[in-house]
Short mmCIF file of C-alpha atoms in Angstrom, two decimals:
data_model
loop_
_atom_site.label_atom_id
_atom_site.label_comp_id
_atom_site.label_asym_id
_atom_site.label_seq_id
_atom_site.Cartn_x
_atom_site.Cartn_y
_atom_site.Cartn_z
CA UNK N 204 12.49 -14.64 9.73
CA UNK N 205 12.91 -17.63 7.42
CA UNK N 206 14.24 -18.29 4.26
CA UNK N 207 12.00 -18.79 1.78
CA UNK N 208 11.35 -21.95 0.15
CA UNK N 209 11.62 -20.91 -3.52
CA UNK N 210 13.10 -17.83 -4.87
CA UNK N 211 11.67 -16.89 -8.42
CA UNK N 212 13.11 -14.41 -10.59
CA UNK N 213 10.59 -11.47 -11.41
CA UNK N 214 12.82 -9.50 -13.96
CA UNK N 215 13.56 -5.52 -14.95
CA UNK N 216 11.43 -2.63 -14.70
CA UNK N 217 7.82 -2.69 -16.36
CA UNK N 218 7.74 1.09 -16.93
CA UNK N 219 10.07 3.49 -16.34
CA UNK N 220 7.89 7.31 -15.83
CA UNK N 221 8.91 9.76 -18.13
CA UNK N 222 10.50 12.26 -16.10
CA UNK N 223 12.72 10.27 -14.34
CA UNK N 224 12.17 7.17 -11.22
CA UNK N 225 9.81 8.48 -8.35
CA UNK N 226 10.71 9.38 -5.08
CA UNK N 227 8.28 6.90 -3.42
CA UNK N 228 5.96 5.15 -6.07
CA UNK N 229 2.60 4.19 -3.83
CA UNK N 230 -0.69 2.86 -3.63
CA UNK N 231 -1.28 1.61 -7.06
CA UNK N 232 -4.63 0.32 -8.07
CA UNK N 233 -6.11 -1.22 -11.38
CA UNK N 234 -9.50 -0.21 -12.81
CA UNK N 235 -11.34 -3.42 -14.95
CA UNK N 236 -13.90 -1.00 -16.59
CA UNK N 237 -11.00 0.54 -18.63
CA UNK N 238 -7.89 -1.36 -18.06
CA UNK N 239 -6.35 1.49 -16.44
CA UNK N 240 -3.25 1.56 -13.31
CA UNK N 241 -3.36 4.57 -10.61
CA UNK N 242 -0.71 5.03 -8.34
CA UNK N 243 1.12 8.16 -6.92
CA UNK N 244 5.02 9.38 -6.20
CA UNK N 245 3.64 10.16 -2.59
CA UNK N 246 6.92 12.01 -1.52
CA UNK N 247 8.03 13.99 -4.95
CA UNK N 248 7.61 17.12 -4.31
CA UNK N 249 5.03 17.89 -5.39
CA UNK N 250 3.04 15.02 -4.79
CA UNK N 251 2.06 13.22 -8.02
CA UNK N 252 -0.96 10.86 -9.42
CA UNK N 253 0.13 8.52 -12.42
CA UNK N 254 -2.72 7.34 -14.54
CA UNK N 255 -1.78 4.69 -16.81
CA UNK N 256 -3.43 2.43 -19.72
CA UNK N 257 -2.68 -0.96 -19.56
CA UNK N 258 -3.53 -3.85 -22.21
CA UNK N 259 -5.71 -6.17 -20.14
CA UNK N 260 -4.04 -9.55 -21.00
CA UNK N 261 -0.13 -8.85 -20.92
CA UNK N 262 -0.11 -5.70 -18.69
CA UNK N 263 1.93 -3.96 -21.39
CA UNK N 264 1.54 -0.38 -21.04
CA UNK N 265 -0.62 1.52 -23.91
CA UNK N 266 1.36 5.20 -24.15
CA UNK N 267 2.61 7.02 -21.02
CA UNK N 268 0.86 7.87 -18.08
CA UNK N 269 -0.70 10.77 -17.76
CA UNK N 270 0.78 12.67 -14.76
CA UNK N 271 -1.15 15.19 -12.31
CA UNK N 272 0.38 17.56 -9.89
CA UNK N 273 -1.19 17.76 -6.84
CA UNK N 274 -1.88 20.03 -3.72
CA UNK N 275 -0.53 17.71 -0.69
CA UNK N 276 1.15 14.81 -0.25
CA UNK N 277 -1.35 11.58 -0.90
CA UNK N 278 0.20 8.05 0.03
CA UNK N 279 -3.17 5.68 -0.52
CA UNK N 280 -6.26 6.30 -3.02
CA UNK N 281 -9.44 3.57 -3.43
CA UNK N 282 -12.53 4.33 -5.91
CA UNK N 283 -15.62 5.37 -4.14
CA UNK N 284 -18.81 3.88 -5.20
CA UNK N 285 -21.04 5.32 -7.83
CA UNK N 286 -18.99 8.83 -8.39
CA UNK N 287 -17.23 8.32 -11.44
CA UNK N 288 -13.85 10.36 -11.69
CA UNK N 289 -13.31 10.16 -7.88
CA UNK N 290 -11.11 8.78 -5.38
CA UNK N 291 -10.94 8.52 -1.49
CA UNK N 292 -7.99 9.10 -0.08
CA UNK N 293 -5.14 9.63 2.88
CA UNK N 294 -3.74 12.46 2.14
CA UNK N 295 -0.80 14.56 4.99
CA UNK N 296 -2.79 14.81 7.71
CA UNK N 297 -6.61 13.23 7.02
CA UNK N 298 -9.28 11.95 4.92
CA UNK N 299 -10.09 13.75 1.36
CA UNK N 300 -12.15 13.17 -1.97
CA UNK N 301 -9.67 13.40 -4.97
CA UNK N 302 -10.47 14.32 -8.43
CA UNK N 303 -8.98 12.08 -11.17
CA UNK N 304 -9.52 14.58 -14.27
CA UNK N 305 -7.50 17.67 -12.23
CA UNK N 306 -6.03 15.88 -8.66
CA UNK N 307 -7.71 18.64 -6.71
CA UNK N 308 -8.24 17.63 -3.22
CA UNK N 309 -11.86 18.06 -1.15
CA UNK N 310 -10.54 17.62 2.62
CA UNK N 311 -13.87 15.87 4.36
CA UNK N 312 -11.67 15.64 7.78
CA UNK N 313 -8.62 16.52 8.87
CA UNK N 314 -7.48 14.03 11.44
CA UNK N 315 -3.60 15.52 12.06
CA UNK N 316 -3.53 18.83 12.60
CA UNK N 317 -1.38 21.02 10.66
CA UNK N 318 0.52 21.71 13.63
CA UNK N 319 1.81 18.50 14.09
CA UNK N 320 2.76 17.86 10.51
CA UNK N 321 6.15 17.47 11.55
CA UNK N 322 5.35 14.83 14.07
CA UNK N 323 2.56 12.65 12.10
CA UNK N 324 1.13 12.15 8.64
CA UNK N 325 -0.38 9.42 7.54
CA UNK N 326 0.30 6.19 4.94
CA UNK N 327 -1.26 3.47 3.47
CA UNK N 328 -4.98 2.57 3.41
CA UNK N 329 -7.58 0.20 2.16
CA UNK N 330 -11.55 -0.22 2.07
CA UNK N 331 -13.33 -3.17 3.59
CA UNK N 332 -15.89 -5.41 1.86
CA UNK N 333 -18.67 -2.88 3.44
CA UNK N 334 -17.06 -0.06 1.93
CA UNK N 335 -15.21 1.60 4.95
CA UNK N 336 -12.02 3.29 4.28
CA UNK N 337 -9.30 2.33 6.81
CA UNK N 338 -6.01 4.47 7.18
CA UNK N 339 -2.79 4.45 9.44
CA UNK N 340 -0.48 7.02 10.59
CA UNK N 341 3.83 7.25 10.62
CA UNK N 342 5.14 8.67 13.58
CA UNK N 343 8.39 10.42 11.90
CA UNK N 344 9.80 11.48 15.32
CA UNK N 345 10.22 7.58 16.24
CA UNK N 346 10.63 6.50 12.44
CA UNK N 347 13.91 8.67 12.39
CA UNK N 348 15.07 6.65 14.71
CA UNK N 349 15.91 4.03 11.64
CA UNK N 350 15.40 0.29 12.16
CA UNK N 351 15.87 -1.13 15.17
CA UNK N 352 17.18 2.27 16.77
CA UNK N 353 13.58 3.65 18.74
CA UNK N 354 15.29 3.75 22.65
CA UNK N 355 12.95 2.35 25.30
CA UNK N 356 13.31 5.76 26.40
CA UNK N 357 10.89 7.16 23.72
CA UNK N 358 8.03 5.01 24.97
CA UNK N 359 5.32 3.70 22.50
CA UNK N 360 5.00 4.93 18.89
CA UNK N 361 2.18 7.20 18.18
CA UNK N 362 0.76 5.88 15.27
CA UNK N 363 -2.86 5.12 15.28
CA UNK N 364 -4.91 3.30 12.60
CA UNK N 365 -8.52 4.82 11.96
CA UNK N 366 -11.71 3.48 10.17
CA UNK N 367 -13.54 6.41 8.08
CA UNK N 368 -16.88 4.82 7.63
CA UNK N 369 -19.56 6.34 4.53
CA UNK N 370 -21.56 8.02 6.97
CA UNK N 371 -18.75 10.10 8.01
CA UNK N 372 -17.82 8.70 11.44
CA UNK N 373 -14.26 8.28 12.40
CA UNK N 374 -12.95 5.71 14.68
CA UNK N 375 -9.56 5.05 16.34
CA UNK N 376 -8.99 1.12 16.10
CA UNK N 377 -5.41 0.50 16.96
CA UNK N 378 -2.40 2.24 18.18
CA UNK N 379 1.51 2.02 19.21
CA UNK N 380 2.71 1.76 15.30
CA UNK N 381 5.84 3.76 14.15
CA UNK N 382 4.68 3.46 10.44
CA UNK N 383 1.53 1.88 9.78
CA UNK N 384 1.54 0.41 6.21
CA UNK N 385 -0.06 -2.80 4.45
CA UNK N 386 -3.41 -3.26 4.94
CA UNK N 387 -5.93 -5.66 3.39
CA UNK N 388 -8.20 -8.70 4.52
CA UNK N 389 -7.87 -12.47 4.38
CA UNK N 390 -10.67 -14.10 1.52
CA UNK N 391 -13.23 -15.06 3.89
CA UNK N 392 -12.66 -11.21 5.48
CA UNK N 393 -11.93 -12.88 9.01
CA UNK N 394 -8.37 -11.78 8.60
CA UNK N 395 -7.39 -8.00 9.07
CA UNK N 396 -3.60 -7.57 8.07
CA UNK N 397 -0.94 -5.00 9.17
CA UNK N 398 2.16 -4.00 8.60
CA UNK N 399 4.44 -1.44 10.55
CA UNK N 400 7.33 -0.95 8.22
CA UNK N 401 10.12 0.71 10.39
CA UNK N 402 8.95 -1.56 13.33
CA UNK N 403 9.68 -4.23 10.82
CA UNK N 404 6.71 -6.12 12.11
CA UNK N 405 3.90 -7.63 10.03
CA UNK N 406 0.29 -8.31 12.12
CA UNK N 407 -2.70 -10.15 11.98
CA UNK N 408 -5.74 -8.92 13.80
CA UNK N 409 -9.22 -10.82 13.78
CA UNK N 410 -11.77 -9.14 11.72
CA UNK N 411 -15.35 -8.82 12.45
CA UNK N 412 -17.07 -7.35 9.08
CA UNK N 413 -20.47 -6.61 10.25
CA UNK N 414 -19.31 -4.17 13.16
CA UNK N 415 -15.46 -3.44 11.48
CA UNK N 416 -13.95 -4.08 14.36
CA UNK N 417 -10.32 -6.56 14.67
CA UNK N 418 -9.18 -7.78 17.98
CA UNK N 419 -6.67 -10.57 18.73
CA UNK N 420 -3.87 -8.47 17.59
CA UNK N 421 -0.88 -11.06 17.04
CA UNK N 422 2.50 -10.84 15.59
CA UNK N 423 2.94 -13.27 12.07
CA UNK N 424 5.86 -11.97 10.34
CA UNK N 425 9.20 -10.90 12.45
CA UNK N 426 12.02 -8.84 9.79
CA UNK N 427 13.61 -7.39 12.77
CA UNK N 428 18.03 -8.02 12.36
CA UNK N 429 17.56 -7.49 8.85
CA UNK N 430 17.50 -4.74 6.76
CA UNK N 431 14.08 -5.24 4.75
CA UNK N 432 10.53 -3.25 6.08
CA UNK N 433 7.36 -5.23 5.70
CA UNK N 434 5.48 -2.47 3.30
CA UNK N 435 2.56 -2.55 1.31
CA UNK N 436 0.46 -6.09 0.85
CA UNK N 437 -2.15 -7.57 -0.99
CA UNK N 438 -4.25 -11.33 -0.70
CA UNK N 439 -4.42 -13.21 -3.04
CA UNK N 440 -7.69 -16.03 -3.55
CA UNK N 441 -5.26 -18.45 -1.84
CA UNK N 442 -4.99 -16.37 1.30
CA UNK N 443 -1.46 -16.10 0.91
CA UNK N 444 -0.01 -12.49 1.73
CA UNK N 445 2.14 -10.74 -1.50
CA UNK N 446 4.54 -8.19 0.25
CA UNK N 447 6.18 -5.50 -1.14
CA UNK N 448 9.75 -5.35 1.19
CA UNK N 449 11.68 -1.85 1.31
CA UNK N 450 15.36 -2.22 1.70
CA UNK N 451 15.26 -5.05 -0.72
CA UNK N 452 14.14 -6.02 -4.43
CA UNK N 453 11.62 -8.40 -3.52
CA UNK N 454 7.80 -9.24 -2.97
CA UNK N 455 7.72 -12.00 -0.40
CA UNK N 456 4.95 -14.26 -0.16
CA UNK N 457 3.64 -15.24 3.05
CA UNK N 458 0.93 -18.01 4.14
CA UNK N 459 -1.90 -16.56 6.52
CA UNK N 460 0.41 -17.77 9.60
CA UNK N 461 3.39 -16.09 8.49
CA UNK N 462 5.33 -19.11 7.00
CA UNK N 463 7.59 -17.78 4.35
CA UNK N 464 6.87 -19.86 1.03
CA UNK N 465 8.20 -17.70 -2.01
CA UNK N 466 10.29 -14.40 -3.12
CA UNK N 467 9.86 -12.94 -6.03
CA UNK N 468 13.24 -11.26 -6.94
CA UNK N 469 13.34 -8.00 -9.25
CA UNK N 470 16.05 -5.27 -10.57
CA UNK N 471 14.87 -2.50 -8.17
CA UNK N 472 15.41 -2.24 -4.88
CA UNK N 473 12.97 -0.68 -2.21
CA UNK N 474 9.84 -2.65 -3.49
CA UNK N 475 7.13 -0.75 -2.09
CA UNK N 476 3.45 -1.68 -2.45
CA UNK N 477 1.71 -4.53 -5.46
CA UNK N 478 -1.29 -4.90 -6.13
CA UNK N 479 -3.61 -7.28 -8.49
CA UNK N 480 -4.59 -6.74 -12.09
CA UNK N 481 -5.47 -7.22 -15.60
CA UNK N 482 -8.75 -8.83 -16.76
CA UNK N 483 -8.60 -12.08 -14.88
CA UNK N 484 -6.48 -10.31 -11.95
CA UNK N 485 -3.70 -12.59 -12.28
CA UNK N 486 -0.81 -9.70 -13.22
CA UNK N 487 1.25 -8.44 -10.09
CA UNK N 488 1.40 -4.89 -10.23
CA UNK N 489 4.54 -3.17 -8.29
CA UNK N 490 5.77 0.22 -6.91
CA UNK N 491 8.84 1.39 -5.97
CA UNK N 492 11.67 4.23 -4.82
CA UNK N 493 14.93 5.40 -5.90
CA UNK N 494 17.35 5.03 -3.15
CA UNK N 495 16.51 7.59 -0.11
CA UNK N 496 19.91 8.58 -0.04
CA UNK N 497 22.05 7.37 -3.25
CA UNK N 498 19.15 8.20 -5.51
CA UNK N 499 19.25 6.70 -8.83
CA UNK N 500 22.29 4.12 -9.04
CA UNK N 501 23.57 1.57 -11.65
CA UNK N 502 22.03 -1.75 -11.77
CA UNK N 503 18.98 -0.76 -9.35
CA UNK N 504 15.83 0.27 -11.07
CA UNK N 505 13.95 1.46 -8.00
CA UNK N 506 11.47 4.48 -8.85
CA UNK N 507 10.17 2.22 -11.63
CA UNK N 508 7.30 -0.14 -11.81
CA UNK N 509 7.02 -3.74 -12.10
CA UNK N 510 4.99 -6.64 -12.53
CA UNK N 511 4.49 -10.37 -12.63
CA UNK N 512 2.62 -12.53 -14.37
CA UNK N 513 1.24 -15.45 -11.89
CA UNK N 514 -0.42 -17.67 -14.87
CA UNK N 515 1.27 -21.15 -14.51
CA UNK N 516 -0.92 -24.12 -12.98
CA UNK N 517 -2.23 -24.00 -10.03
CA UNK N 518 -1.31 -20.11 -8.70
CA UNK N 519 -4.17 -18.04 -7.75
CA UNK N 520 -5.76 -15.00 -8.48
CA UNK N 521 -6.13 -11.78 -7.22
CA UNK N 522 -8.93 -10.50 -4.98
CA UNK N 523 -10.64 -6.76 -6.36
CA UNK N 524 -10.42 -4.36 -4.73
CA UNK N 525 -13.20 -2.81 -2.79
CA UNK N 526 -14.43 0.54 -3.31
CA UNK N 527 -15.35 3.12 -0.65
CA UNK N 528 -19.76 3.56 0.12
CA UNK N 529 -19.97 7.38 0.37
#
């Protein structure tokens, strides 16, 4: 991989949760109708949902979050269409409606069976511009492996990625993924992107939006012989990819063909997942984790949240994001 061609500094933690930095902040997304961030500590156990007021120009948060406990472990939520107060989601092992006033969860299908919930569970997500909900799988027996250690031996990961259309149909799309992670679509929606984290590989597939199906699967981004995973990604109106890197303190900013333009650099390490906000979406929302191992350490704010403010000239906005049709 590259260097980039500009490093810019992003700054110290946002907002720091109450009760400590999260295990693995997640999957945060910003609600215009009442200026409000959701995002969840996917691996505290147990599982959390953070909802959060934020002041629609600066970002600046307005109280604490309020904090629900929930039932299973839920890495990716999107806003369904037309039923106020819920959320789809990926929770352990499927698909499931989540409640935003208590966090219970209303499994609609269970795609992993229980059985193998110490072989599979699933990730990130995101909903297409026709409303489908699309969600990928980790394969923890090859992800313990660590980077760069899966032997030829073990064959080809088993992580799939699945489409959950509103009609309730589910559909395999891709396979071969150790940890399926950052998805979202280019502007025009002729772009599907991909990440898979611990095979430190980011993807671009071509995207048909009528029929939801991607093709052309091709390699863009390369972070293999370095420490940093490719994680959770948002597009901005640009087309440029924002990256969330694990293993480092930075969002890394792609062009559509991979070329590495900018980093963002910030005081936490293991960035994990931005997305866009505020009123004119032009405020970079950021998860992140405590160290896996170390835990909380001196000088590294990872747990926390962050954000940046892309305001300045010419830089572009954010795209909304798309809720799910059923």
């Amino acid at each position: 991989m590259q260097p980039p061609l500009e490093t810019i500094q992003g700054g110290k933690a946002w907002y720091k949760p109450p009760n400590g930095p999260m295990v693995l902040g997640e999957a945060p997304i910003y609600r215009a109708s009442d200026s409000t961030l959701h995002w969840v500590d996917a691996l505290k156990e147990p599982s959390e949902l953070h909802i959060l007021k934020v002041d629609p120009e600066s970002g600046d948060p307005i109280g604490e979050a309020r904090v629900l406990i929930l039932e299973d472990s839920v890495s990716v939520h999107y806003f369904r269409q037309g039923v106020k107060g819920s959320y789809i989601c990926a929770y352990y092992c499927g698909v499931a409606f989540m409640d935003e006033e208590t966090g219970k969860l209303d499994v609609v299908h269970e795609i992993i069976p229980k059985s193998m919930r110490a072989e599979k569970r699933f990730n990130d997500g995101g909903v297409d511009a026709k409303g489908r909900f699309w969600l990928a799988e980790i394969d923890k027996q090859a992800m313990a492996f660590g980077l760069g250690g899966l032997p030829e031996s073990y064959g080809e990961p088993k992580g799939r990625l699945w489409r959950y259309d509103p009609d309730g149909s589910l559909h395999e799309m891709a396979n071969g993924f150790v940890c399926g992670n950052g998805i979202d679509w280019s502007p025009d929606n002729k772009i599907f992107y991909l990440n898979d984290s611990v095979g430190q590989k980011s993807y671009a597939f071509d995207f048909d939006l009528e029929t939801g199906s991607i093709s052309n699967k091709r390699l863009i981004v390369d972070m293999r012989g370095t420490g940093g995973e490719p994680d959770g990604l948002v597009v901005g109106t640009d087309g440029n990819i924002w990256m969330g890197v694990y293993g480092s303190n930075r969002v890394m900013i792609f062009d559509p063909t991979g070329k590495h333009l900018k980093d963002i650099e910030f005081s936490g390490k293991n960035l994990t997942c931005p997305t866009w906000g505020g009123k004119n979406l032009d405020i970079l929302f950021v998860t992140s984790a405590k160290d896996p191992i170390l835990g909380i350490k001196d000088g590294d704010e990872g747990g926390n949240m962050f954000k940046y403010m892309v305001r300045a000239g010419p830089n572009p906005k954010g795209k909304p994001k798309f809720e799910f049709a059923g």
